[in-house]
Amino acid sequence: MAENLTTFIRLVTAWAAVRLHLPMAYTRTELIALRDEIDNVVGGISPHAGSSWWTENLQEVI
């Protein structure tokens, strides 16, 4: 899921922080913006995370 423990902890923290905002989004546009923000954040932490479990399950939310 991550290259090392430090990267994993950074990914979990970033993913959880943005994911907790999803219930507060009232429109589809807000949901898409939050999903894109998660994609950008986790992709910046680890290039492998951008196309893996970290972002895959967010497609179901929207």
mmCIF file of N, CA and C in Angstrom:
data_model
loop_
_atom_site.group_PDB
_atom_site.id
_atom_site.type_symbol
_atom_site.label_atom_id
_atom_site.label_comp_id
_atom_site.label_asym_id
_atom_site.label_seq_id
_atom_site.Cartn_x
_atom_site.Cartn_y
_atom_site.Cartn_z
ATOM 1 N N MET A 1 0.807 -1.190 0.000
ATOM 2 C CA MET A 1 0.000 0.000 0.000
ATOM 3 C C MET A 1 0.854 1.259 0.000
ATOM 4 N N ALA A 2 2.097 1.150 0.432
ATOM 5 C CA ALA A 2 3.012 2.291 0.426
ATOM 6 C C ALA A 2 4.439 1.757 0.405
ATOM 7 N N GLU A 3 5.346 2.623 -0.001
ATOM 8 C CA GLU A 3 6.741 2.212 -0.132
ATOM 9 C C GLU A 3 7.406 1.932 1.212
ATOM 10 N N ASN A 4 7.006 2.690 2.233
ATOM 11 C CA ASN A 4 7.576 2.502 3.571
ATOM 12 C C ASN A 4 6.590 3.029 4.612
ATOM 13 N N LEU A 5 6.914 2.863 5.864
ATOM 14 C CA LEU A 5 6.006 3.250 6.945
ATOM 15 C C LEU A 5 5.756 4.752 6.970
ATOM 16 N N THR A 6 6.776 5.539 6.755
ATOM 17 C CA THR A 6 6.615 6.994 6.772
ATOM 18 C C THR A 6 5.638 7.437 5.683
ATOM 19 N N THR A 7 5.786 6.898 4.502
ATOM 20 C CA THR A 7 4.883 7.234 3.403
ATOM 21 C C THR A 7 3.470 6.776 3.718
ATOM 22 N N PHE A 8 3.330 5.594 4.288
ATOM 23 C CA PHE A 8 2.013 5.084 4.654
ATOM 24 C C PHE A 8 1.324 6.010 5.645
ATOM 25 N N ILE A 9 2.026 6.442 6.663
ATOM 26 C CA ILE A 9 1.432 7.334 7.673
ATOM 27 C C ILE A 9 1.038 8.674 7.050
ATOM 28 N N ARG A 10 1.867 9.193 6.174
ATOM 29 C CA ARG A 10 1.522 10.446 5.484
ATOM 30 C C ARG A 10 0.281 10.249 4.615
ATOM 31 N N LEU A 11 0.186 9.120 3.931
ATOM 32 C CA LEU A 11 -0.977 8.845 3.097
ATOM 33 C C LEU A 11 -2.252 8.711 3.925
ATOM 34 N N VAL A 12 -2.178 7.967 5.014
ATOM 35 C CA VAL A 12 -3.350 7.788 5.878
ATOM 36 C C VAL A 12 -3.811 9.127 6.429
ATOM 37 N N THR A 13 -2.892 9.929 6.897
ATOM 38 C CA THR A 13 -3.245 11.225 7.468
ATOM 39 C C THR A 13 -3.903 12.132 6.430
ATOM 40 N N ALA A 14 -3.309 12.225 5.253
ATOM 41 C CA ALA A 14 -3.862 13.079 4.198
ATOM 42 C C ALA A 14 -5.211 12.554 3.723
ATOM 43 N N TRP A 15 -5.309 11.255 3.506
ATOM 44 C CA TRP A 15 -6.539 10.655 3.018
ATOM 45 C C TRP A 15 -7.669 10.862 4.025
ATOM 46 N N ALA A 16 -7.392 10.609 5.291
ATOM 47 C CA ALA A 16 -8.424 10.737 6.326
ATOM 48 C C ALA A 16 -8.863 12.186 6.499
ATOM 49 N N ALA A 17 -7.928 13.111 6.433
ATOM 50 C CA ALA A 17 -8.271 14.520 6.621
ATOM 51 C C ALA A 17 -9.229 15.002 5.535
ATOM 52 N N VAL A 18 -8.965 14.654 4.310
ATOM 53 C CA VAL A 18 -9.843 15.103 3.224
ATOM 54 C C VAL A 18 -11.112 14.251 3.185
ATOM 55 N N ARG A 19 -10.992 12.974 3.448
ATOM 56 C CA ARG A 19 -12.159 12.065 3.409
ATOM 57 C C ARG A 19 -13.213 12.461 4.430
ATOM 58 N N LEU A 20 -12.795 12.990 5.567
ATOM 59 C CA LEU A 20 -13.749 13.412 6.588
ATOM 60 C C LEU A 20 -14.590 14.606 6.142
ATOM 61 N N HIS A 21 -14.147 15.305 5.121
ATOM 62 C CA HIS A 21 -14.904 16.442 4.609
ATOM 63 C C HIS A 21 -16.030 16.022 3.655
ATOM 64 N N LEU A 22 -16.003 14.810 3.150
ATOM 65 C CA LEU A 22 -17.014 14.386 2.181
ATOM 66 C C LEU A 22 -18.451 14.506 2.693
ATOM 67 N N PRO A 23 -18.766 14.137 3.938
ATOM 68 C CA PRO A 23 -20.151 14.279 4.392
ATOM 69 C C PRO A 23 -20.620 15.739 4.450
ATOM 70 N N MET A 24 -19.703 16.670 4.476
ATOM 71 C CA MET A 24 -20.082 18.087 4.543
ATOM 72 C C MET A 24 -20.320 18.692 3.167
ATOM 73 N N ALA A 25 -20.053 17.954 2.114
ATOM 74 C CA ALA A 25 -20.261 18.460 0.755
ATOM 75 C C ALA A 25 -21.742 18.323 0.405
ATOM 76 N N TYR A 26 -22.317 19.399 -0.097
ATOM 77 C CA TYR A 26 -23.743 19.398 -0.396
ATOM 78 C C TYR A 26 -24.048 19.222 -1.882
ATOM 79 N N THR A 27 -23.093 19.496 -2.724
ATOM 80 C CA THR A 27 -23.349 19.392 -4.156
ATOM 81 C C THR A 27 -22.381 18.411 -4.796
ATOM 82 N N ARG A 28 -22.734 17.961 -5.970
ATOM 83 C CA ARG A 28 -21.863 17.056 -6.714
ATOM 84 C C ARG A 28 -20.540 17.741 -7.055
ATOM 85 N N THR A 29 -20.592 19.029 -7.332
ATOM 86 C CA THR A 29 -19.379 19.782 -7.642
ATOM 87 C C THR A 29 -18.409 19.774 -6.467
ATOM 88 N N GLU A 30 -18.935 19.933 -5.255
ATOM 89 C CA GLU A 30 -18.082 19.878 -4.066
ATOM 90 C C GLU A 30 -17.480 18.494 -3.880
ATOM 91 N N LEU A 31 -18.269 17.459 -4.107
ATOM 92 C CA LEU A 31 -17.760 16.088 -3.978
ATOM 93 C C LEU A 31 -16.639 15.820 -4.975
ATOM 94 N N ILE A 32 -16.835 16.260 -6.198
ATOM 95 C CA ILE A 32 -15.804 16.054 -7.218
ATOM 96 C C ILE A 32 -14.538 16.820 -6.865
ATOM 97 N N ALA A 33 -14.703 18.050 -6.352
ATOM 98 C CA ALA A 33 -13.531 18.846 -5.957
ATOM 99 C C ALA A 33 -12.768 18.170 -4.820
ATOM 100 N N LEU A 34 -13.487 17.612 -3.856
ATOM 101 C CA LEU A 34 -12.819 16.912 -2.756
ATOM 102 C C LEU A 34 -12.123 15.649 -3.250
ATOM 103 N N ARG A 35 -12.762 14.921 -4.132
ATOM 104 C CA ARG A 35 -12.134 13.725 -4.694
ATOM 105 C C ARG A 35 -10.856 14.086 -5.442
ATOM 106 N N ASP A 36 -10.919 15.162 -6.214
ATOM 107 C CA ASP A 36 -9.731 15.602 -6.940
ATOM 108 C C ASP A 36 -8.636 16.058 -5.989
ATOM 109 N N GLU A 37 -9.024 16.681 -4.890
ATOM 110 C CA GLU A 37 -8.043 17.120 -3.895
ATOM 111 C C GLU A 37 -7.329 15.919 -3.280
ATOM 112 N N ILE A 38 -8.085 14.870 -2.975
ATOM 113 C CA ILE A 38 -7.465 13.655 -2.435
ATOM 114 C C ILE A 38 -6.512 13.062 -3.468
ATOM 115 N N ASP A 39 -6.956 13.015 -4.725
ATOM 116 C CA ASP A 39 -6.085 12.499 -5.793
ATOM 117 C C ASP A 39 -4.775 13.273 -5.847
ATOM 118 N N ASN A 40 -4.866 14.594 -5.772
ATOM 119 C CA ASN A 40 -3.665 15.437 -5.846
ATOM 120 C C ASN A 40 -2.754 15.242 -4.642
ATOM 121 N N VAL A 41 -3.347 15.194 -3.460
ATOM 122 C CA VAL A 41 -2.550 15.080 -2.235
ATOM 123 C C VAL A 41 -1.835 13.736 -2.167
ATOM 124 N N VAL A 42 -2.567 12.648 -2.336
ATOM 125 C CA VAL A 42 -1.914 11.341 -2.220
ATOM 126 C C VAL A 42 -0.966 11.090 -3.384
ATOM 127 N N GLY A 43 -1.283 11.615 -4.552
ATOM 128 C CA GLY A 43 -0.376 11.487 -5.685
ATOM 129 C C GLY A 43 0.921 12.242 -5.472
ATOM 130 N N GLY A 44 0.842 13.352 -4.732
ATOM 131 C CA GLY A 44 2.043 14.111 -4.411
ATOM 132 C C GLY A 44 2.913 13.426 -3.372
ATOM 133 N N ILE A 45 2.293 12.646 -2.510
ATOM 134 C CA ILE A 45 3.040 11.926 -1.482
ATOM 135 C C ILE A 45 3.720 10.699 -2.073
ATOM 136 N N SER A 46 2.983 9.968 -2.891
ATOM 137 C CA SER A 46 3.516 8.743 -3.490
ATOM 138 C C SER A 46 2.962 8.592 -4.900
ATOM 139 N N PRO A 47 3.829 8.465 -5.888
ATOM 140 C CA PRO A 47 3.338 8.323 -7.261
ATOM 141 C C PRO A 47 2.493 7.067 -7.466
ATOM 142 N N HIS A 48 2.728 6.033 -6.675
ATOM 143 C CA HIS A 48 1.963 4.789 -6.799
ATOM 144 C C HIS A 48 0.567 4.923 -6.208
ATOM 145 N N ALA A 49 0.390 5.833 -5.271
ATOM 146 C CA ALA A 49 -0.893 5.977 -4.592
ATOM 147 C C ALA A 49 -1.948 6.625 -5.477
ATOM 148 N N GLY A 50 -1.525 7.375 -6.476
ATOM 149 C CA GLY A 50 -2.472 8.059 -7.348
ATOM 150 C C GLY A 50 -3.361 7.125 -8.141
ATOM 151 N N SER A 51 -2.936 5.907 -8.356
ATOM 152 C CA SER A 51 -3.747 4.953 -9.126
ATOM 153 C C SER A 51 -3.852 3.630 -8.381
ATOM 154 N N SER A 52 -4.214 3.722 -7.122
ATOM 155 C CA SER A 52 -4.317 2.506 -6.314
ATOM 156 C C SER A 52 -5.523 2.597 -5.390
ATOM 157 N N TRP A 53 -5.526 1.788 -4.372
ATOM 158 C CA TRP A 53 -6.618 1.737 -3.411
ATOM 159 C C TRP A 53 -6.925 3.105 -2.824
ATOM 160 N N TRP A 54 -5.929 3.929 -2.636
ATOM 161 C CA TRP A 54 -6.124 5.227 -1.982
ATOM 162 C C TRP A 54 -7.145 6.093 -2.705
ATOM 163 N N THR A 55 -7.216 6.001 -4.002
ATOM 164 C CA THR A 55 -8.176 6.815 -4.754
ATOM 165 C C THR A 55 -9.280 5.991 -5.400
ATOM 166 N N GLU A 56 -9.076 4.713 -5.547
ATOM 167 C CA GLU A 56 -10.042 3.857 -6.227
ATOM 168 C C GLU A 56 -11.397 3.841 -5.518
ATOM 169 N N ASN A 57 -11.399 3.710 -4.214
ATOM 170 C CA ASN A 57 -12.672 3.603 -3.491
ATOM 171 C C ASN A 57 -13.438 4.922 -3.443
ATOM 172 N N LEU A 58 -12.805 6.029 -3.788
ATOM 173 C CA LEU A 58 -13.509 7.303 -3.795
ATOM 174 C C LEU A 58 -14.429 7.439 -5.001
ATOM 175 N N GLN A 59 -14.209 6.667 -6.031
ATOM 176 C CA GLN A 59 -15.081 6.712 -7.197
ATOM 177 C C GLN A 59 -16.490 6.255 -6.826
ATOM 178 N N GLU A 60 -16.604 5.362 -5.839
ATOM 179 C CA GLU A 60 -17.893 4.858 -5.404
ATOM 180 C C GLU A 60 -18.674 5.900 -4.634
ATOM 181 N N VAL A 61 -18.002 6.825 -4.000
ATOM 182 C CA VAL A 61 -18.662 7.844 -3.174
ATOM 183 C C VAL A 61 -19.471 8.795 -4.037
ATOM 184 N N ILE A 62 -18.956 9.056 -5.223
ATOM 185 C CA ILE A 62 -19.596 10.077 -6.061
ATOM 186 C C ILE A 62 -20.516 9.467 -7.049
#
